[in-house]
Short mmCIF file of C-alpha atoms in Angstrom, two decimals:
data_model
loop_
_atom_site.label_atom_id
_atom_site.label_comp_id
_atom_site.label_asym_id
_atom_site.label_seq_id
_atom_site.Cartn_x
_atom_site.Cartn_y
_atom_site.Cartn_z
CA MET S 1 -31.04 43.14 41.00
CA ARG S 2 -30.92 46.45 42.87
CA ASN S 3 -34.43 45.83 44.22
CA THR S 4 -33.45 42.31 45.24
CA PHE S 5 -30.38 43.71 46.99
CA ALA S 6 -32.48 46.23 48.92
CA GLU S 7 -35.13 43.70 49.88
CA GLU S 8 -32.68 41.02 50.98
CA VAL S 9 -30.55 43.41 53.05
CA TYR S 10 -33.74 44.63 54.73
CA LEU S 11 -34.81 41.05 55.53
CA GLN S 12 -31.35 40.28 56.92
CA SER S 13 -31.50 43.44 59.06
CA ILE S 14 -34.61 42.16 60.86
CA LYS S 15 -32.44 39.44 62.37
CA ASN S 16 -29.15 41.33 62.52
CA LYS S 17 -29.10 44.88 63.88
CA ASN S 18 -25.38 45.22 63.11
CA ILE S 19 -26.04 45.66 59.37
CA PHE S 20 -25.24 49.11 57.98
CA VAL S 21 -25.87 50.43 54.47
CA LEU S 22 -23.76 53.33 53.23
CA VAL S 23 -24.54 54.97 49.90
CA ALA S 24 -22.92 57.74 47.88
CA ASP S 25 -25.43 60.21 46.50
CA ILE S 26 -28.12 57.59 45.86
CA SER S 27 -31.52 58.54 47.22
CA PRO S 28 -33.19 55.89 49.38
CA ALA S 29 -35.92 55.27 46.82
CA GLY S 30 -37.83 52.07 46.25
CA LYS S 31 -37.12 49.10 48.47
CA ILE S 32 -34.00 50.58 50.08
CA ASN S 33 -36.43 53.05 51.64
CA LYS S 34 -37.76 50.23 53.77
CA PHE S 35 -34.32 49.60 55.24
CA GLN S 36 -33.82 53.29 56.00
CA LYS S 37 -37.21 53.71 57.68
CA ASN S 38 -36.71 50.68 59.90
CA ASN S 39 -33.00 51.31 60.56
CA PRO S 40 -32.56 55.11 60.39
CA LYS S 41 -29.30 55.07 62.34
CA ASN S 42 -27.88 52.29 60.17
CA PHE S 43 -28.38 54.06 56.83
CA ILE S 44 -25.86 56.75 55.87
CA ASN S 45 -25.83 58.73 52.64
CA VAL S 46 -22.41 60.38 52.43
CA GLY S 47 -23.26 62.31 49.26
CA VAL S 48 -20.78 62.64 46.40
CA SER S 49 -17.95 61.38 48.56
CA GLU S 50 -17.16 57.77 47.78
CA GLN S 51 -13.80 57.93 49.54
CA THR S 52 -15.61 58.91 52.73
CA MET S 53 -18.08 56.05 52.20
CA ILE S 54 -15.22 53.54 52.26
CA GLY S 55 -13.44 55.18 55.19
CA VAL S 56 -16.60 55.22 57.33
CA SER S 57 -17.32 51.63 56.30
CA ALA S 58 -13.89 50.59 57.54
CA GLY S 59 -14.46 52.30 60.88
CA LEU S 60 -17.84 50.61 61.32
CA ALA S 61 -16.37 47.22 60.42
CA MET S 62 -13.70 47.68 63.08
CA GLN S 63 -16.58 48.08 65.54
CA GLY S 64 -18.03 44.73 64.51
CA LYS S 65 -20.65 46.03 62.06
CA ARG S 66 -21.59 44.33 58.78
CA VAL S 67 -21.38 47.06 56.18
CA PHE S 68 -22.59 47.33 52.58
CA ALA S 69 -21.06 50.27 50.67
CA TYR S 70 -23.43 50.73 47.75
CA THR S 71 -23.45 52.87 44.62
CA ILE S 72 -23.05 52.65 40.83
CA SER S 73 -20.15 50.31 40.07
CA THR S 74 -17.77 52.87 38.54
CA PHE S 75 -18.02 55.03 41.64
CA SER S 76 -17.98 52.18 44.17
CA LEU S 77 -14.64 50.77 42.98
CA TYR S 78 -12.65 53.21 40.85
CA ARG S 79 -13.13 56.54 42.60
CA PRO S 80 -12.27 55.33 46.14
CA PHE S 81 -9.74 52.73 45.01
CA GLU S 82 -6.94 53.83 47.35
CA MET S 83 -9.28 53.68 50.36
CA ILE S 84 -10.49 50.23 49.31
CA ARG S 85 -6.92 49.03 49.02
CA VAL S 86 -5.60 50.58 52.25
CA ASP S 87 -8.59 51.01 54.59
CA LEU S 88 -10.35 47.73 53.75
CA CYS S 89 -8.02 45.25 52.08
CA TYR S 90 -4.78 46.05 53.90
CA GLN S 91 -6.65 45.57 57.18
CA ASN S 92 -8.77 42.72 55.77
CA LEU S 93 -12.09 44.11 56.98
CA PRO S 94 -15.33 42.29 56.01
CA VAL S 95 -17.01 45.17 54.16
CA THR S 96 -19.06 44.44 51.03
CA ILE S 97 -18.51 46.95 48.23
CA VAL S 98 -21.59 46.76 46.02
CA GLY S 99 -21.09 47.78 42.40
CA MET S 100 -24.54 48.23 40.87
CA GLY S 101 -25.05 48.36 37.10
CA ALA S 102 -21.68 46.76 36.39
CA GLY S 103 -20.10 46.01 33.02
CA THR S 104 -21.84 47.67 30.08
CA ILE S 105 -25.24 48.09 31.72
CA TYR S 106 -25.01 51.91 31.81
CA SER S 107 -24.10 52.00 28.10
CA ASN S 108 -26.31 55.03 27.39
CA LEU S 109 -24.22 57.15 29.79
CA GLY S 110 -20.95 56.43 28.03
CA GLY S 111 -17.52 55.28 29.13
CA THR S 112 -17.54 57.14 32.45
CA HIS S 113 -20.25 54.77 33.69
CA LEU S 114 -18.82 51.50 32.36
CA THR S 115 -16.84 49.02 34.44
CA GLN S 116 -15.33 46.92 31.71
CA GLU S 117 -12.13 46.21 33.66
CA ASP S 118 -13.36 46.13 37.27
CA ILE S 119 -12.80 42.41 37.87
CA SER S 120 -9.24 42.68 36.58
CA VAL S 121 -8.60 45.60 38.94
CA ALA S 122 -10.25 43.95 41.94
CA ARG S 123 -8.55 40.57 41.40
CA SER S 124 -5.16 42.21 41.73
CA VAL S 125 -5.79 43.50 45.27
CA PRO S 126 -4.79 41.14 48.11
CA ASN S 127 -7.65 39.99 50.40
CA LEU S 128 -10.38 41.35 48.09
CA ASN S 129 -12.84 38.64 47.07
CA ILE S 130 -15.22 39.00 44.11
CA ILE S 131 -18.77 37.72 43.72
CA ALA S 132 -20.80 38.30 40.54
CA PRO S 133 -24.25 36.65 40.79
CA CYS S 134 -25.93 35.67 37.52
CA ASP S 135 -29.48 36.33 38.72
CA PRO S 136 -31.50 37.68 41.69
CA LEU S 137 -31.62 34.26 43.37
CA GLU S 138 -27.83 34.02 43.41
CA LEU S 139 -27.68 37.58 44.71
CA LYS S 140 -29.76 36.56 47.73
CA GLU S 141 -27.32 33.74 48.45
CA ALA S 142 -24.39 36.12 48.09
CA ILE S 143 -25.87 38.65 50.51
CA ASN S 144 -26.53 35.93 53.05
CA PHE S 145 -22.87 34.92 52.78
CA CYS S 146 -21.66 38.52 53.10
CA VAL S 147 -23.73 39.07 56.23
CA ASN S 148 -23.15 35.80 58.02
CA LYS S 149 -19.93 34.16 56.83
CA SER S 150 -17.56 36.51 55.04
CA LYS S 151 -14.25 37.28 56.73
CA ASN S 152 -12.79 39.38 53.91
CA PRO S 153 -13.68 42.52 51.97
CA ILE S 154 -15.86 41.62 48.98
CA TYR S 155 -16.59 43.34 45.70
CA LEU S 156 -20.18 42.35 44.92
CA ARG S 157 -20.76 42.99 41.21
CA ILE S 158 -24.47 43.16 40.37
CA GLY S 159 -26.85 44.15 37.58
CA LYS S 160 -29.53 46.79 37.68
CA THR S 161 -33.14 45.93 36.79
CA GLY S 162 -35.19 43.36 34.91
CA GLU S 163 -32.89 40.35 35.31
CA LYS S 164 -34.58 36.95 35.06
CA ASN S 165 -33.89 34.02 37.36
CA TYR S 166 -32.00 31.12 35.76
CA THR S 167 -31.08 29.12 38.84
CA ASN S 168 -34.56 28.06 39.99
CA ASN S 169 -33.84 24.47 38.98
CA SER S 170 -30.07 24.55 39.28
CA ILE S 171 -28.22 21.24 39.51
CA ASN S 172 -25.94 22.53 42.29
CA LYS S 173 -26.65 24.77 45.24
CA TRP S 174 -24.89 28.12 45.51
CA LYS S 175 -21.64 27.92 47.45
CA PHE S 176 -19.05 30.64 47.82
CA GLY S 177 -15.88 29.85 45.91
CA LYS S 178 -17.37 27.00 43.88
CA LEU S 179 -18.42 26.69 40.24
CA ARG S 180 -22.14 26.04 40.05
CA LYS S 181 -23.66 23.70 37.48
CA ILE S 182 -27.00 25.15 36.43
CA GLN S 183 -27.81 22.94 33.44
CA SER S 184 -26.49 19.54 32.41
CA GLY S 185 -25.25 18.69 28.91
CA LYS S 186 -22.76 16.46 27.13
CA ASP S 187 -21.58 18.22 23.97
CA LEU S 188 -20.08 21.48 25.15
CA CYS S 189 -19.85 23.75 28.18
CA PHE S 190 -20.71 27.40 28.79
CA LEU S 191 -18.88 29.32 31.52
CA SER S 192 -20.27 32.73 32.44
CA PHE S 193 -21.25 35.03 35.31
CA GLY S 194 -23.49 38.01 35.95
CA PRO S 195 -26.59 39.01 33.96
CA ILE S 196 -24.93 38.21 30.62
CA MET S 197 -25.61 34.58 31.59
CA LYS S 198 -28.86 35.13 29.65
CA LYS S 199 -26.92 34.67 26.42
CA ALA S 200 -25.69 31.23 27.46
CA PHE S 201 -29.26 30.08 28.06
CA ASP S 202 -30.67 31.65 24.90
CA ILE S 203 -27.92 30.17 22.72
CA SER S 204 -28.16 26.82 24.49
CA LYS S 205 -31.86 26.71 23.63
CA ASN S 206 -31.10 27.31 19.93
CA LEU S 207 -28.37 24.67 19.96
CA LYS S 208 -30.75 22.15 21.50
CA GLU S 209 -32.94 22.44 18.41
CA LYS S 210 -29.98 21.00 16.49
CA GLY S 211 -29.55 18.20 18.99
CA ILE S 212 -26.60 19.84 20.73
CA LYS S 213 -26.80 19.62 24.52
CA SER S 214 -24.97 22.28 26.50
CA GLU S 215 -23.81 22.27 30.10
CA ILE S 216 -23.92 25.68 31.80
CA TYR S 217 -21.94 26.84 34.83
CA SER S 218 -22.24 30.01 36.85
CA CYS S 219 -18.76 31.21 37.77
CA HIS S 220 -20.23 33.53 40.41
CA THR S 221 -17.10 33.67 42.56
CA LEU S 222 -14.27 35.17 40.49
CA LYS S 223 -11.93 35.30 43.48
CA PRO S 224 -11.07 32.95 45.05
CA PHE S 225 -11.66 30.94 41.88
CA ASP S 226 -12.62 27.27 41.90
CA TYR S 227 -9.66 25.82 39.98
CA LEU S 228 -10.45 22.29 41.16
CA GLY S 229 -13.94 22.61 39.72
CA LEU S 230 -12.51 24.04 36.50
CA ARG S 231 -10.18 21.05 36.12
CA LYS S 232 -13.21 18.78 36.38
CA VAL S 233 -14.80 20.75 33.53
CA PHE S 234 -11.60 20.31 31.51
CA LYS S 235 -11.77 16.53 32.02
CA LYS S 236 -15.40 16.30 30.89
CA PHE S 237 -15.44 18.70 27.94
CA LYS S 238 -13.17 19.39 25.00
CA ARG S 239 -15.23 22.36 23.83
CA ILE S 240 -15.70 25.30 26.20
CA ILE S 241 -17.31 28.68 25.55
CA VAL S 242 -16.72 31.66 27.83
CA ILE S 243 -19.12 34.63 27.73
CA GLU S 244 -18.52 37.70 29.89
CA ASP S 245 -19.42 41.35 30.15
CA HIS S 246 -15.84 42.29 30.99
CA SER S 247 -12.54 43.01 29.31
CA LYS S 248 -10.65 40.11 27.78
CA ILE S 249 -7.81 41.15 30.09
CA GLY S 250 -8.00 39.79 33.63
CA GLY S 251 -11.56 38.45 33.56
CA LEU S 252 -13.07 34.98 33.30
CA ALA S 253 -11.56 34.25 29.87
CA SER S 254 -8.09 35.08 31.22
CA ILE S 255 -8.63 32.86 34.25
CA VAL S 256 -9.87 29.91 32.20
CA LYS S 257 -7.24 30.16 29.44
CA GLN S 258 -4.33 30.58 31.84
CA HIS S 259 -5.39 27.56 33.86
CA ALA S 260 -6.02 25.57 30.66
CA PHE S 261 -2.40 26.21 29.68
CA GLU S 262 -1.12 25.29 33.14
CA SER S 263 -3.26 22.13 33.16
CA GLU S 264 -2.19 21.18 29.61
CA PHE S 265 -5.83 21.16 28.49
CA LYS S 266 -6.09 19.51 25.07
CA GLY S 267 -9.49 20.86 24.04
CA LYS S 268 -10.59 24.16 22.53
CA ILE S 269 -11.80 27.33 24.22
CA ILE S 270 -13.54 30.21 22.49
CA SER S 271 -14.27 33.35 24.46
CA PHE S 272 -16.50 36.37 23.97
CA SER S 273 -15.28 39.28 26.07
CA LEU S 274 -15.15 43.06 25.78
CA GLN S 275 -12.33 44.37 23.63
CA ASP S 276 -9.48 46.30 25.16
CA LYS S 277 -10.94 49.52 23.80
CA PHE S 278 -13.17 52.41 24.82
CA LEU S 279 -15.91 52.27 22.20
CA ASN S 280 -18.16 55.31 21.90
CA CYS S 281 -21.73 54.12 21.86
CA PHE S 282 -24.62 55.78 23.68
CA GLY S 283 -27.32 53.35 22.61
CA SER S 284 -28.62 50.24 24.32
CA GLN S 285 -26.42 47.75 26.12
CA GLN S 286 -26.81 45.33 23.22
CA ASP S 287 -25.72 48.06 20.79
CA LEU S 288 -22.47 48.35 22.70
CA LEU S 289 -22.04 44.59 23.04
CA ASN S 290 -22.50 44.29 19.28
CA LEU S 291 -19.54 46.62 18.74
CA HIS S 292 -17.51 44.36 21.03
CA GLY S 293 -18.55 41.30 19.01
CA ILE S 294 -20.80 39.83 21.69
CA ASN S 295 -24.19 38.94 20.24
CA ASP S 296 -26.25 35.77 20.03
CA LYS S 297 -25.98 35.27 16.26
CA LYS S 298 -22.20 35.61 16.19
CA ILE S 299 -21.74 33.34 19.20
CA TYR S 300 -24.13 30.74 17.79
CA LYS S 301 -22.41 30.75 14.39
CA SER S 302 -18.98 30.49 16.02
CA ILE S 303 -20.12 27.50 18.07
CA ILE S 304 -21.52 25.69 15.03
CA ASN S 305 -18.20 26.18 13.23
CA PHE S 306 -16.43 25.20 16.45
CA LEU S 307 -18.22 21.84 16.48
CA LYS S 308 -17.40 20.91 12.89
#
């Protein structure tokens, strides 16, 4: 996704010279190099100074610039949080804060590089919208929105490398603030967002071999959330599965379950989220997800029991 981000921002900059990219101690390697070479005055590396990155972004936005503040997710949101809250959100400036490698992606670097509660934190800040694309194609749509239509600060939560596209043949087009049906089904429904969407598709494929047809939605906009679309899901399905690479507190599972209660939903919801714990694991991302109870076999088995 980081290469897709760099390429798409570069393509947008050909048409819009007001686009700025600010980074914090990330070298302009790979495709972001293309943006820097063609827009040297619009690329600023502030070094290890994320607070400055947000402050400068706010100043540029007040001058009518479209700014992307980009670095690893823990450092894009947590370290400069006060500046995000006061400089951007209090003044409602349309700056896009890009959190790369979000969730458990940087598992091998330990807890300091994990953003397992970032959506919960960001959702609580007035004016701050949240977009979490499930694949590179959705990321392109999100960037186009951030450049051309956004009127608020946005936390853009993205993956890192190697993500597949799942929305090539999506039922619905991408639209900010709307649930997006990617695959049709009649027996149960998957709700997910971000790169962990892969699990929904892999498990759906295994369920299909048993004659179970799954509907899959990308909940790419976590704030503002599409509650009207969610109520339509509640009317169609009595079995809903939520999968997310985020804490069970304040993420998609919390959103869905709270609204289910408020809507007097009569079906069943099972969710697979990160535990409210710091788990020490320096292996692969899947190693860490396994400790949190998020793996294909467990989810598949739970669904089969769920359907009995």
